[in-house]
PDB file of C-alpha atoms in Angstrom:
ATOM      1  CA  ILE I 195       0.000   0.000   0.000  1.00 49.00           C
ATOM      2  CA  ILE I 196       2.810   2.381   0.906  1.00 55.00           C
ATOM      3  CA  GLY I 197       4.696   1.850  -2.357  1.00 55.00           C
ATOM      4  CA  ILE I 198       1.721   2.707  -4.576  1.00 55.00           C
ATOM      5  CA  ASN I 199       2.338   6.239  -5.804  1.00 63.00           C
ATOM      6  CA  GLY I 200      -0.982   6.839  -7.538  1.00 59.00           C
ATOM      7  CA  ASP I 201      -3.497   6.166  -4.782  1.00 62.00           C
ATOM      8  CA  SER I 202      -3.253   8.614  -1.899  1.00 72.00           C
ATOM      9  CA  GLY I 203      -6.348   7.090  -0.271  1.00 77.00           C
ATOM     10  CA  LEU I 204      -4.497   3.852   0.335  1.00 78.00           C
ATOM     11  CA  ARG I 205      -1.503   5.747   1.676  1.00 79.00           C
ATOM     12  CA  VAL I 206      -3.749   7.628   4.122  1.00 84.00           C
ATOM     13  CA  LEU I 207      -5.225   4.306   5.215  1.00 86.00           C
ATOM     14  CA  ALA I 208      -1.705   2.960   5.821  1.00 85.00           C
ATOM     15  CA  VAL I 209      -0.777   6.071   7.822  1.00 87.00           C
ATOM     16  CA  ASN I 210      -3.906   5.685   9.961  1.00 90.00           C
ATOM     17  CA  ILE I 211      -3.072   2.042  10.661  1.00 90.00           C
ATOM     18  CA  LEU I 212       0.491   3.035  11.574  1.00 90.00           C
ATOM     19  CA  GLY I 213      -0.944   5.749  13.819  1.00 91.00           C
ATOM     20  CA  ARG I 214      -2.759   3.015  15.737  1.00 93.00           C
ATOM     21  CA  PHE I 215       0.584   1.224  16.155  1.00 94.00           C
ATOM     22  CA  LEU I 216       1.666   4.150  18.328  1.00 94.00           C
ATOM     23  CA  LEU I 217      -1.087   3.362  20.830  1.00 93.00           C
ATOM     24  CA  ASN I 218       0.131  -0.201  21.339  1.00 93.00           C
ATOM     25  CA  ARG I 219       1.893  -1.104  24.591  1.00 92.00           C
ATOM     26  CA  ASP I 220       4.577  -3.118  22.827  1.00 94.00           C
ATOM     27  CA  ASN I 221       7.679  -0.967  22.289  1.00 94.00           C
ATOM     28  CA  ASN I 222       8.650  -2.874  19.160  1.00 95.00           C
ATOM     29  CA  ILE I 223       5.324  -2.149  17.493  1.00 95.00           C
ATOM     30  CA  ARG I 224       5.496   1.539  18.457  1.00 96.00           C
ATOM     31  CA  TYR I 225       9.066   1.742  17.148  1.00 95.00           C
ATOM     32  CA  VAL I 226       8.063   0.195  13.818  1.00 95.00           C
ATOM     33  CA  GLY I 227       5.146   2.628  13.590  1.00 94.00           C
ATOM     34  CA  LEU I 228       7.345   5.666  14.249  1.00 95.00           C
ATOM     35  CA  ASN I 229      10.055   4.465  11.903  1.00 94.00           C
ATOM     36  CA  THR I 230       7.640   3.757   9.050  1.00 92.00           C
ATOM     37  CA  LEU I 231       5.822   7.065   9.542  1.00 93.00           C
ATOM     38  CA  ALA I 232       9.180   8.829   9.288  1.00 91.00           C
ATOM     39  CA  LEU I 233       9.823   7.049   5.991  1.00 88.00           C
ATOM     40  CA  LEU I 234       6.392   8.128   4.726  1.00 86.00           C
ATOM     41  CA  ALA I 235       6.829  11.760   5.771  1.00 85.00           C
ATOM     42  CA  SER I 236       8.151  12.803   2.372  1.00 81.00           C
ATOM     43  CA  ALA I 237       5.172  11.223   0.600  1.00 79.00           C
ATOM     44  CA  ASP I 238       2.218  12.320   2.754  1.00 79.00           C
ATOM     45  CA  LEU I 239       3.061  14.704   5.572  1.00 86.00           C
ATOM     46  CA  LYS I 240      -0.529  15.947   5.820  1.00 88.00           C
ATOM     47  CA  ALA I 241      -1.865  12.507   6.772  1.00 88.00           C
ATOM     48  CA  ILE I 242       0.870  12.084   9.385  1.00 91.00           C
ATOM     49  CA  GLN I 243       0.048  15.508  10.890  1.00 92.00           C
ATOM     50  CA  ARG I 244      -3.271  14.031  12.085  1.00 92.00           C
ATOM     51  CA  HIS I 245      -1.306  11.823  14.476  1.00 93.00           C
ATOM     52  CA  ARG I 246       0.880  14.638  15.768  1.00 93.00           C
ATOM     53  CA  GLY I 247      -0.515  14.484  19.316  1.00 93.00           C
ATOM     54  CA  THR I 248       0.171  10.780  19.650  1.00 94.00           C
ATOM     55  CA  ILE I 249       3.655  11.225  18.216  1.00 95.00           C
ATOM     56  CA  VAL I 250       4.421  14.008  20.709  1.00 93.00           C
ATOM     57  CA  GLU I 251       3.195  11.762  23.549  1.00 93.00           C
ATOM     58  CA  CYS I 252       5.823   9.207  22.499  1.00 94.00           C
ATOM     59  CA  LEU I 253       8.462  11.745  23.589  1.00 92.00           C
ATOM     60  CA  GLN I 254       7.627  10.801  27.166  1.00 91.00           C
ATOM     61  CA  ASP I 255       8.080   7.071  26.653  1.00 93.00           C
ATOM     62  CA  PRO I 256      10.518   5.415  29.085  1.00 92.00           C
ATOM     63  CA  ASP I 257      12.326   3.743  26.156  1.00 93.00           C
ATOM     64  CA  ILE I 258      15.022   6.063  24.739  1.00 93.00           C
ATOM     65  CA  SER I 259      14.768   4.515  21.259  1.00 94.00           C
ATOM     66  CA  ILE I 260      11.057   5.380  21.093  1.00 95.00           C
ATOM     67  CA  ARG I 261      11.787   8.928  22.268  1.00 94.00           C
ATOM     68  CA  ARG I 262      14.521   9.388  19.651  1.00 94.00           C
ATOM     69  CA  ARG I 263      12.330   8.126  16.790  1.00 95.00           C
ATOM     70  CA  ALA I 264       9.444  10.308  17.993  1.00 96.00           C
ATOM     71  CA  LEU I 265      11.761  13.338  18.121  1.00 95.00           C
ATOM     72  CA  ASP I 266      12.979  12.643  14.588  1.00 95.00           C
ATOM     73  CA  LEU I 267       9.391  12.438  13.389  1.00 95.00           C
ATOM     74  CA  VAL I 268       8.317  15.606  15.232  1.00 95.00           C
ATOM     75  CA  TYR I 269      11.263  17.366  13.597  1.00 95.00           C
ATOM     76  CA  LEU I 270       9.916  16.318  10.181  1.00 93.00           C
ATOM     77  CA  LEU I 271       6.398  17.494  11.066  1.00 94.00           C
ATOM     78  CA  VAL I 272       7.339  21.055  12.001  1.00 94.00           C
ATOM     79  CA  ASN I 273       6.452  23.741   9.458  1.00 93.00           C
ATOM     80  CA  SER I 274       5.768  27.467   9.533  1.00 92.00           C
ATOM     81  CA  THR I 275       2.124  26.987  10.565  1.00 93.00           C
ATOM     82  CA  ASN I 276       2.681  24.676  13.536  1.00 94.00           C
ATOM     83  CA  VAL I 277       6.130  25.760  14.728  1.00 95.00           C
ATOM     84  CA  ARG I 278       4.801  27.637  17.772  1.00 95.00           C
ATOM     85  CA  ALA I 279       2.671  24.730  19.020  1.00 94.00           C
ATOM     86  CA  LEU I 280       5.293  22.040  18.480  1.00 94.00           C
ATOM     87  CA  VAL I 281       8.152  24.097  19.928  1.00 95.00           C
ATOM     88  CA  LYS I 282       5.990  24.749  22.991  1.00 94.00           C
ATOM     89  CA  GLU I 283       5.477  20.992  23.389  1.00 93.00           C
ATOM     90  CA  LEU I 284       9.199  20.341  22.957  1.00 94.00           C
ATOM     91  CA  LEU I 285      10.110  23.045  25.467  1.00 94.00           C
ATOM     92  CA  ASN I 286       7.672  21.594  28.000  1.00 92.00           C
ATOM     93  CA  TYR I 287       9.319  18.228  27.584  1.00 91.00           C
ATOM     94  CA  LEU I 288      12.828  19.724  27.779  1.00 91.00           C
ATOM     95  CA  GLN I 289      12.205  20.797  31.367  1.00 87.00           C
ATOM     96  CA  ASN I 290      11.809  17.180  32.476  1.00 85.00           C
ATOM     97  CA  ALA I 291      13.988  15.360  29.938  1.00 88.00           C
ATOM     98  CA  ASP I 292      16.784  13.156  31.184  1.00 87.00           C
ATOM     99  CA  VAL I 293      20.401  14.108  30.532  1.00 87.00           C
ATOM    100  CA  GLU I 294      20.997  11.548  27.780  1.00 86.00           C
ATOM    101  CA  PHE I 295      18.108  12.960  25.727  1.00 89.00           C
ATOM    102  CA  LYS I 296      18.587  16.705  26.346  1.00 91.00           C
ATOM    103  CA  GLU I 297      21.371  17.116  23.804  1.00 91.00           C
ATOM    104  CA  ASP I 298      19.306  15.742  20.913  1.00 92.00           C
ATOM    105  CA  LEU I 299      16.232  17.622  22.039  1.00 94.00           C
ATOM    106  CA  THR I 300      17.974  20.995  22.342  1.00 94.00           C
ATOM    107  CA  SER I 301      19.664  20.502  18.969  1.00 95.00           C
ATOM    108  CA  LYS I 302      16.344  19.755  17.246  1.00 95.00           C
ATOM    109  CA  ILE I 303      14.571  22.676  18.919  1.00 96.00           C
ATOM    110  CA  CYS I 304      17.291  25.112  17.868  1.00 95.00           C
ATOM    111  CA  SER I 305      17.318  23.751  14.328  1.00 96.00           C
ATOM    112  CA  VAL I 306      13.532  23.949  13.975  1.00 96.00           C
ATOM    113  CA  VAL I 307      13.424  27.492  15.328  1.00 96.00           C
ATOM    114  CA  ALA I 308      16.205  28.611  12.985  1.00 95.00           C
ATOM    115  CA  LYS I 309      14.405  27.112  10.010  1.00 96.00           C
ATOM    116  CA  HIS I 310      10.721  27.912  10.708  1.00 96.00           C
ATOM    117  CA  SER I 311      10.660  30.815  13.162  1.00 94.00           C
ATOM    118  CA  PRO I 312       7.824  33.258  12.422  1.00 93.00           C
ATOM    119  CA  SER I 313       9.796  36.192  13.862  1.00 95.00           C
ATOM    120  CA  LYS I 314      13.168  37.156  15.298  1.00 96.00           C
ATOM    121  CA  LYS I 315      11.531  37.755  18.689  1.00 97.00           C
ATOM    122  CA  PHE I 316      10.115  34.215  18.765  1.00 96.00           C
ATOM    123  CA  GLN I 317      13.502  32.832  17.744  1.00 96.00           C
ATOM    124  CA  THR I 318      15.375  34.797  20.422  1.00 96.00           C
ATOM    125  CA  ASP I 319      12.858  34.041  23.175  1.00 96.00           C
ATOM    126  CA  THR I 320      12.902  30.349  22.327  1.00 96.00           C
ATOM    127  CA  LEU I 321      16.695  30.116  22.245  1.00 95.00           C
ATOM    128  CA  ILE I 322      16.924  31.827  25.638  1.00 94.00           C
ATOM    129  CA  LYS I 323      14.344  29.420  27.046  1.00 94.00           C
ATOM    130  CA  VAL I 324      16.309  26.464  25.633  1.00 94.00           C
ATOM    131  CA  LEU I 325      19.489  27.715  27.280  1.00 92.00           C
ATOM    132  CA  ILE I 326      17.729  28.117  30.613  1.00 91.00           C
ATOM    133  CA  ASP I 327      15.886  24.776  30.491  1.00 89.00           C
ATOM    134  CA  ALA I 328      18.744  22.701  29.102  1.00 86.00           C
ATOM    135  CA  GLY I 329      20.778  23.760  32.090  1.00 76.00           C
ATOM    136  CA  GLU I 330      24.163  22.237  31.617  1.00 60.00           C
TER     137      GLU I 330
END
């Protein structure tokens, strides 16, 4: 279904099924869902955006591999229309993130803000907040 270029309806169906993978308790199934959604991001980002909330929730998973894949996918989902909302979510998570994850998280936040910032003020305020929250 994923490899069929002509039928976007089937691709949306596949994305919705993969979105349900993220609700599963099994880490392996969630990891496969996140990984496959990341591969599909270039083909149908709009369909994946519908699962943005569930993807962001995966950032709080105890498993570091799930958190890293979720962060990679969130990074792909950010655009000029949702940058404020997603950066806010990432900043909220940064406050409680463990040390091993903070480096990746701060790097992605700074990169997203540099690329999609709606204003210089937003960019500056966000970078200051990252410096304060990242701590070390």
